[in-house]
JSON list of C-alpha atoms in Angstrom, two decimals:
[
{"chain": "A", "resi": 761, "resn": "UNK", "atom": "CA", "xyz": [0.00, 0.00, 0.00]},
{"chain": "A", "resi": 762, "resn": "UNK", "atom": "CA", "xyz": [2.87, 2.33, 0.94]},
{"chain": "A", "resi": 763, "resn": "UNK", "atom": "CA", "xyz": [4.29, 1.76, -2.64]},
{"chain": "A", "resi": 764, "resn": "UNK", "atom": "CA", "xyz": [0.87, 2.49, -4.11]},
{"chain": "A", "resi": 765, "resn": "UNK", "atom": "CA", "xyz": [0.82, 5.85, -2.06]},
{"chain": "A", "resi": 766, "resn": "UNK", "atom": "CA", "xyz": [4.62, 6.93, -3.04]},
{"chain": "A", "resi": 767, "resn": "UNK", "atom": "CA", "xyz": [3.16, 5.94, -6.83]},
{"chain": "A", "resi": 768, "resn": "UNK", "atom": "CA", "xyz": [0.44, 8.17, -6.76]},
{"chain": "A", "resi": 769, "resn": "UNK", "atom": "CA", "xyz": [2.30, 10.71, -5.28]},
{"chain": "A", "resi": 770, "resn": "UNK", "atom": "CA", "xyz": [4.98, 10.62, -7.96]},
{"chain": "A", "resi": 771, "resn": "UNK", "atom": "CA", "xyz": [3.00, 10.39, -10.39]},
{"chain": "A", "resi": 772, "resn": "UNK", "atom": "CA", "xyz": [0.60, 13.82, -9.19]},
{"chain": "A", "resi": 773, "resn": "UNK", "atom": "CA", "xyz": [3.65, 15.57, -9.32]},
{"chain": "A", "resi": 774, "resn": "UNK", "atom": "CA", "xyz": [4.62, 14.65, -12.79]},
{"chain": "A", "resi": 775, "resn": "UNK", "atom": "CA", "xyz": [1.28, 15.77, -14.27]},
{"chain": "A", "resi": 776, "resn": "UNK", "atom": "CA", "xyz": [1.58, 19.26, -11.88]},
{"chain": "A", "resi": 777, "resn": "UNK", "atom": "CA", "xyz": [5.01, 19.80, -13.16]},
{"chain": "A", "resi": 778, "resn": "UNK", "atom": "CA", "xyz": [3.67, 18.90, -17.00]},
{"chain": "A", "resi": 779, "resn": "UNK", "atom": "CA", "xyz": [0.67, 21.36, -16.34]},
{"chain": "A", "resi": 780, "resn": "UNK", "atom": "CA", "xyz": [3.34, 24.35, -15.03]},
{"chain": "A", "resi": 781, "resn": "UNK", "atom": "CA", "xyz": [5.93, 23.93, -17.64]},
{"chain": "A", "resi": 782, "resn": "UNK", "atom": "CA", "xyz": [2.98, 23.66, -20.72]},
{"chain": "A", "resi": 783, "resn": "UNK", "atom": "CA", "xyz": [1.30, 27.23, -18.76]},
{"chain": "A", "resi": 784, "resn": "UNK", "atom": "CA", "xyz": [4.74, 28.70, -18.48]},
{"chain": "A", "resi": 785, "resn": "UNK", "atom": "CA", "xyz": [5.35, 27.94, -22.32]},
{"chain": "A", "resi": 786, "resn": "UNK", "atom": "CA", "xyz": [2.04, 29.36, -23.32]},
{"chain": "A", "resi": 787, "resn": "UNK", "atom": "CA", "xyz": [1.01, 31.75, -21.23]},
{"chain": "A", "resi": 788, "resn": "UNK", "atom": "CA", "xyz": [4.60, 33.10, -19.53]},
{"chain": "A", "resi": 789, "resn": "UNK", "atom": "CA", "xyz": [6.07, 32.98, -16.24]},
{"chain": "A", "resi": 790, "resn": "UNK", "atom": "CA", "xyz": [3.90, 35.90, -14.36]},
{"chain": "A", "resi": 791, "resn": "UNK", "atom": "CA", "xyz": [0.22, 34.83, -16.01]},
{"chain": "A", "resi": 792, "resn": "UNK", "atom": "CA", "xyz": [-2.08, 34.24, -13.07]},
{"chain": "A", "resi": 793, "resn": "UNK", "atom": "CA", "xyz": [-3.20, 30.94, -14.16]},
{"chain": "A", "resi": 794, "resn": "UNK", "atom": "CA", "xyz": [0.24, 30.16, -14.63]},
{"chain": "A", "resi": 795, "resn": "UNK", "atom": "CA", "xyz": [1.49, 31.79, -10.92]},
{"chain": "A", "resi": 796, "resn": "UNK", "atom": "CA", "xyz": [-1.82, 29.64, -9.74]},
{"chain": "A", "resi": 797, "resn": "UNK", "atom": "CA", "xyz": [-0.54, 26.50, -11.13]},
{"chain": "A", "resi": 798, "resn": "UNK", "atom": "CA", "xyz": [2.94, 26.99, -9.65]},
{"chain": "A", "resi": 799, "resn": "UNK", "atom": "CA", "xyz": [1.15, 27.94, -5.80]},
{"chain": "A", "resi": 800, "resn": "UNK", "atom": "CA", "xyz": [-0.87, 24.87, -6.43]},
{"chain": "A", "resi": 801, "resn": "UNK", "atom": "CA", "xyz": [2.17, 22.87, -7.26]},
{"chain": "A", "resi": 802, "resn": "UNK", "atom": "CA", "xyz": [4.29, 24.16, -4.18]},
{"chain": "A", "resi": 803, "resn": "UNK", "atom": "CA", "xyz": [0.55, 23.45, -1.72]},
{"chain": "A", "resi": 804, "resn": "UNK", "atom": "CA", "xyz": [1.38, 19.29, -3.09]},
{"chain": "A", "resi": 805, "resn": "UNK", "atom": "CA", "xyz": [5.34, 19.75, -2.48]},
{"chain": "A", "resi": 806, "resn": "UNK", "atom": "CA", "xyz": [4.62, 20.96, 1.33]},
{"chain": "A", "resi": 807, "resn": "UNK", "atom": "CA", "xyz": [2.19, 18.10, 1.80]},
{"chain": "A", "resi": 808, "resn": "UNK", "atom": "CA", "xyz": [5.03, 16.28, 0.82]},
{"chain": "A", "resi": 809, "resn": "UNK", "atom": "CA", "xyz": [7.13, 18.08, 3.13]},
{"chain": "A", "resi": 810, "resn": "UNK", "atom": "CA", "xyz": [9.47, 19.45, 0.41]},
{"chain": "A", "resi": 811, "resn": "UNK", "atom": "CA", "xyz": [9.90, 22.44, 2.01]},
{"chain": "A", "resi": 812, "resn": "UNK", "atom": "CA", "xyz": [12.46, 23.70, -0.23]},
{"chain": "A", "resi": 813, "resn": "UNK", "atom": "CA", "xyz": [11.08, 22.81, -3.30]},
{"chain": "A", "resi": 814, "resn": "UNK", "atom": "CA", "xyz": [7.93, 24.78, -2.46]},
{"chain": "A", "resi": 815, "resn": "UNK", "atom": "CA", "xyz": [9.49, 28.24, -1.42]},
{"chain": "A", "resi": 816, "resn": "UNK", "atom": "CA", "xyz": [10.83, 28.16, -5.04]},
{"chain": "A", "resi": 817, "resn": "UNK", "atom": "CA", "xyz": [7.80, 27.55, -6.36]},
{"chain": "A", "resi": 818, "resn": "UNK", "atom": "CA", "xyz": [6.04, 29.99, -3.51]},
{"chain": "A", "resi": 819, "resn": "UNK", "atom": "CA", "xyz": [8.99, 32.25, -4.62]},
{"chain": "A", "resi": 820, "resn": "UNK", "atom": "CA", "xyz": [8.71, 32.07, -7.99]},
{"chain": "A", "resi": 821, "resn": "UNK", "atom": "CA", "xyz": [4.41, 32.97, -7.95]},
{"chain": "A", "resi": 822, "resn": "UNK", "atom": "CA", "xyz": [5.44, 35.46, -5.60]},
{"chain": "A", "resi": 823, "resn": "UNK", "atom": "CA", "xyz": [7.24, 37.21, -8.09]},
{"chain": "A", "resi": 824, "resn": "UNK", "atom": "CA", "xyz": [4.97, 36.63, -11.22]},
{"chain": "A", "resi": 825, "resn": "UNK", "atom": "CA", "xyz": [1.84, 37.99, -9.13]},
{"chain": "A", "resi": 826, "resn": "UNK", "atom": "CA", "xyz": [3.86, 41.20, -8.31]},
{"chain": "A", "resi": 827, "resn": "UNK", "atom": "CA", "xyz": [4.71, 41.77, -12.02]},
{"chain": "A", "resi": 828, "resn": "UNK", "atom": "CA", "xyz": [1.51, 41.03, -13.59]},
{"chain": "A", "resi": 829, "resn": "UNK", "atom": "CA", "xyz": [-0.30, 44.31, -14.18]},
{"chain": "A", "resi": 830, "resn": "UNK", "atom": "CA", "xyz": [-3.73, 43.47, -13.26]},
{"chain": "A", "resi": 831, "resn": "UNK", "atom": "CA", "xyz": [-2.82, 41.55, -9.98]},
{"chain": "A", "resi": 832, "resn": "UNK", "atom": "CA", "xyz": [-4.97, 42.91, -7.18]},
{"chain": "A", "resi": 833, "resn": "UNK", "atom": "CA", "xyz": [-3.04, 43.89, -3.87]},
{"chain": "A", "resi": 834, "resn": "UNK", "atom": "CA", "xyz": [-4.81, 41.35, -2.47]},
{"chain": "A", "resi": 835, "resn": "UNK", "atom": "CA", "xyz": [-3.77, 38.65, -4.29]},
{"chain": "A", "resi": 836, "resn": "UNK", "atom": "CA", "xyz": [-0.21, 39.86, -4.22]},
{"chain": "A", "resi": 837, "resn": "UNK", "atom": "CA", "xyz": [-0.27, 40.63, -0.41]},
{"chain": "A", "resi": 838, "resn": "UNK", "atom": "CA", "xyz": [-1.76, 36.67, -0.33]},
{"chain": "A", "resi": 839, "resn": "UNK", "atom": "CA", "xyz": [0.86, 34.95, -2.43]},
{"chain": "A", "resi": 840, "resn": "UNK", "atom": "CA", "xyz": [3.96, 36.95, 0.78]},
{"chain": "A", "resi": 841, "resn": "UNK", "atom": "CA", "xyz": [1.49, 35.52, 2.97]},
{"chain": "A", "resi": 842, "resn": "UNK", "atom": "CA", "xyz": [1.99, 32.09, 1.92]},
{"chain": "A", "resi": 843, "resn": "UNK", "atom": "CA", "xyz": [5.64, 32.47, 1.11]},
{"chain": "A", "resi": 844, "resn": "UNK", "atom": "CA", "xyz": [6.40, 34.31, 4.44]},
{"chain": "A", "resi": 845, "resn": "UNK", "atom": "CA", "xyz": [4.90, 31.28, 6.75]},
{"chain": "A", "resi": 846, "resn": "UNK", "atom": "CA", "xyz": [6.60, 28.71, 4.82]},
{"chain": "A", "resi": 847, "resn": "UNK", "atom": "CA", "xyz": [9.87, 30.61, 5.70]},
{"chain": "A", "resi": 848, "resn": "UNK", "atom": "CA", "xyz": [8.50, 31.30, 8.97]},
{"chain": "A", "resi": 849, "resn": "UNK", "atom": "CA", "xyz": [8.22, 27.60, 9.35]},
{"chain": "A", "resi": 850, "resn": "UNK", "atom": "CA", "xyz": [11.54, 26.84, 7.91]},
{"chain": "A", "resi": 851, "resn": "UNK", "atom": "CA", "xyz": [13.34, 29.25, 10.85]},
{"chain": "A", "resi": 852, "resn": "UNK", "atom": "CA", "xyz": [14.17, 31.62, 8.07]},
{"chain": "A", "resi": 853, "resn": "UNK", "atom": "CA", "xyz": [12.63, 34.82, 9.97]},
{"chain": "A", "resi": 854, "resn": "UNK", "atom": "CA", "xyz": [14.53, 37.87, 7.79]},
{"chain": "A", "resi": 855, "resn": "UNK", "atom": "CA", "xyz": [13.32, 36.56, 5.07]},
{"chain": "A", "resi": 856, "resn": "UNK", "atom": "CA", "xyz": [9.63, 36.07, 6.11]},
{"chain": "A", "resi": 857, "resn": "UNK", "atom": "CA", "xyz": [9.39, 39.02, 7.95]},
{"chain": "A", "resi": 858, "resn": "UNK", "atom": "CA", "xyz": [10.55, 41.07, 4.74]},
{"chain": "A", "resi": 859, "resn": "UNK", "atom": "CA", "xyz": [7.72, 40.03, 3.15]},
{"chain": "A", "resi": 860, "resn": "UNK", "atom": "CA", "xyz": [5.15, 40.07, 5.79]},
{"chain": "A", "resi": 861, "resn": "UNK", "atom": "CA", "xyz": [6.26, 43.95, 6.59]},
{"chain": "A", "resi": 862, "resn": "UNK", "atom": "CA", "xyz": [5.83, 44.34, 2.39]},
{"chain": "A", "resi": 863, "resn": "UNK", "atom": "CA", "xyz": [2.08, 42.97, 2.68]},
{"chain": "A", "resi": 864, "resn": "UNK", "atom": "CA", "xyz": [1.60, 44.97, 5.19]},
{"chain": "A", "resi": 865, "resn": "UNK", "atom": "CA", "xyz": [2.83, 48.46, 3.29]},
{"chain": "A", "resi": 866, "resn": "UNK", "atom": "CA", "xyz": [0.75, 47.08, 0.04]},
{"chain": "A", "resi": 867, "resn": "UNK", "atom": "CA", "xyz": [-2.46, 45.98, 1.72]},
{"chain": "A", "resi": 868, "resn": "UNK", "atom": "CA", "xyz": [-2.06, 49.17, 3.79]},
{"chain": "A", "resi": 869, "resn": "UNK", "atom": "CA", "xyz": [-1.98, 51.41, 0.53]},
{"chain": "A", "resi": 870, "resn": "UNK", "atom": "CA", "xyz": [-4.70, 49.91, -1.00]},
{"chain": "A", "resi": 871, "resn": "UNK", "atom": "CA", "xyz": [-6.95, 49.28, 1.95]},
{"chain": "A", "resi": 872, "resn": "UNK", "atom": "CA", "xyz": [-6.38, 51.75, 4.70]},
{"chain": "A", "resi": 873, "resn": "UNK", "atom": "CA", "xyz": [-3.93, 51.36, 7.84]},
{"chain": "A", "resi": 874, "resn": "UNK", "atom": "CA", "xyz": [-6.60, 50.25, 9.78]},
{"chain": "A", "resi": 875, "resn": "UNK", "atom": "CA", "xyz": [-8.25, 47.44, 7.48]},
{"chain": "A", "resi": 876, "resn": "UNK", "atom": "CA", "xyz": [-9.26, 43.89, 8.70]},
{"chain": "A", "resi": 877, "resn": "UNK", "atom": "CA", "xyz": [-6.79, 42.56, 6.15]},
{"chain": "A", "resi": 878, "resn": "UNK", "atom": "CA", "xyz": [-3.59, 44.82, 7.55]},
{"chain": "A", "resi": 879, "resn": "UNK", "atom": "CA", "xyz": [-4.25, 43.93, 11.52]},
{"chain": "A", "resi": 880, "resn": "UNK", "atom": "CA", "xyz": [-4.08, 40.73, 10.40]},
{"chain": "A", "resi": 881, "resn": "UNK", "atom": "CA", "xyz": [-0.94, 40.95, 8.33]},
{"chain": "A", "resi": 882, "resn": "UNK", "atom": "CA", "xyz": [0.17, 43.04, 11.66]},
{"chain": "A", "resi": 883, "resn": "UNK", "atom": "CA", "xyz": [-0.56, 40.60, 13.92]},
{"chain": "A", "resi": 884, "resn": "UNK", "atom": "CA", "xyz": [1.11, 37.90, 11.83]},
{"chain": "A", "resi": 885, "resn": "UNK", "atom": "CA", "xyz": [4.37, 39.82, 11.90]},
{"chain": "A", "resi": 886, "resn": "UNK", "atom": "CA", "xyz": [3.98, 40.08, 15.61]},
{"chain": "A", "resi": 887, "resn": "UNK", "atom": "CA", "xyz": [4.02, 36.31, 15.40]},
{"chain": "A", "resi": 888, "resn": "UNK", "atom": "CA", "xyz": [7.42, 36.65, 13.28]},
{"chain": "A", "resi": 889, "resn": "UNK", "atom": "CA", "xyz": [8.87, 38.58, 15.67]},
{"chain": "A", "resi": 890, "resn": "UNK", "atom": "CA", "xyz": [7.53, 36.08, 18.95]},
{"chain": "A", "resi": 891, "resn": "UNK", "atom": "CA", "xyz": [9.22, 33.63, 16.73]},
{"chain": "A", "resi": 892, "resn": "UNK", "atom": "CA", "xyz": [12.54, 35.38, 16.36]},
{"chain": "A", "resi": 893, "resn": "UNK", "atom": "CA", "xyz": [12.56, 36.32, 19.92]},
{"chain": "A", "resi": 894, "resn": "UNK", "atom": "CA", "xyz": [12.10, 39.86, 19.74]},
{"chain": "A", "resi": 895, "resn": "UNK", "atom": "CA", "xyz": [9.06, 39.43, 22.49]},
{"chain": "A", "resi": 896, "resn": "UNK", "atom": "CA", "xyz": [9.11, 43.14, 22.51]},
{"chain": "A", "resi": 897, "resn": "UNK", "atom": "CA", "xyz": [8.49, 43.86, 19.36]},
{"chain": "A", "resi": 898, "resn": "UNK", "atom": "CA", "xyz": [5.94, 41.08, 19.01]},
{"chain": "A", "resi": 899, "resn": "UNK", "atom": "CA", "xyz": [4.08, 42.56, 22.44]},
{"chain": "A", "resi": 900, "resn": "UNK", "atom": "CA", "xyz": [3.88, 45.94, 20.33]},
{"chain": "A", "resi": 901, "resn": "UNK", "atom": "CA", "xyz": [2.33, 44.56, 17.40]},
{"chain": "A", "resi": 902, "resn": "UNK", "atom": "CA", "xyz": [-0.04, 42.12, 18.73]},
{"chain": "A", "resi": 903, "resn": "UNK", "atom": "CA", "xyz": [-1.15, 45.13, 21.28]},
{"chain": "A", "resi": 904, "resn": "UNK", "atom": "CA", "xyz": [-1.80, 47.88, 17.70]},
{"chain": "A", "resi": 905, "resn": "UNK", "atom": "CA", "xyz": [-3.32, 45.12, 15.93]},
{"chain": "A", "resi": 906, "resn": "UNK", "atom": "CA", "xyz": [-5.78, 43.88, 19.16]},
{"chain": "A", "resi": 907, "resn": "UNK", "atom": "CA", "xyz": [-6.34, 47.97, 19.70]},
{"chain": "A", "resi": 908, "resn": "UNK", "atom": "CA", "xyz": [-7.25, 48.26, 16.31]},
{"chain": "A", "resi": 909, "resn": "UNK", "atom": "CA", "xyz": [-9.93, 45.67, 15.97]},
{"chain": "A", "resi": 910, "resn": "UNK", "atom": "CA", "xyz": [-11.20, 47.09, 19.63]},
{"chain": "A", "resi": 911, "resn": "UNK", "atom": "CA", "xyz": [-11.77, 50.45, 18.28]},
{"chain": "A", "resi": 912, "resn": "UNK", "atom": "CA", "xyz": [-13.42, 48.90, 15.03]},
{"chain": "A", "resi": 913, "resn": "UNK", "atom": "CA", "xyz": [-15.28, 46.13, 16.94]},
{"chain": "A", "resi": 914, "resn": "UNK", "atom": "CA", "xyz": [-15.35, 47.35, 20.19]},
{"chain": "A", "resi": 915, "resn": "UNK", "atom": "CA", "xyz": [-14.48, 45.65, 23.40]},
{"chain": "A", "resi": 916, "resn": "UNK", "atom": "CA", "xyz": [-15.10, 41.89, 23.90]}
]
């Protein structure tokens, strides 16, 4: 059964690789079906747990969403999301907090400092930094975030 499962496996990778490499060919590298296919692909690798081989992938629709014109700051903000906790997982906190302090500039641009969307991204970079060790800092941005949605929501 366990050779059945590794089978399967292999062989759902082979067809999401085939399905990447044909929408890379024919629609380019920062197409959002194609940047879709490649997040979809790197969701399969960390089920996996290849780690690294997903943060390329991650990496790589990261990059392609940021480029493409019509990609919402949403959708851009989303694909650092994903990227950032992977690298948050992976003990690679520069790197993930980078990004999750760039969703938070983007999604606060587009949506207002004091969005649902931003806490959030603020309150996931407090995690970062609880993760990192900088308690501190982590204290500070769980305590604007919780503020925030206080003033919006009001006390609980």
């Amino acid at each position: 059964a366990l050779l059945e499962t590794r089978g399967a496996q292999d062989a759902a990778l082979l067809w999401r690789n085939r399905a990447l490499e044909g929408l890379h060919a024919a629609l380019g590298s920062d197409h959002p079906e194609t940047t879709g296919a490649a997040e979809n692909f790197a969701d399969l690798l960390m089920e996996l747990r290849r780690h690294e081989e997903a943060i390329v992938l991650y990496r790589w629709a990261h990059e392609g969403r940021a480029q493409w014109r019509g990609s919402s700051p949403e959708d851009i903000g989303a694909s650092a999301g994903r990227l950032a906790r992977v690298l948050q997982a992976k003990g690679r906190y520069v790197e993930a907090e980078e990004l999750q302090r760039g969703q938070v500039e983007l999604l606060a641009r587009d949506r207002g400092p004091d969005s649902r969307e931003v806490l959030e991204a603020k309150a996931r970079l407090g995690d970062l930094a609880r993760a990192s060790g900088r308690y501190e800092d982590a204290e500070a941005l769980h305590r604007c975030a919780a503020q925030a949605f206080e003033a919006q929501l009001g006390p609980a």
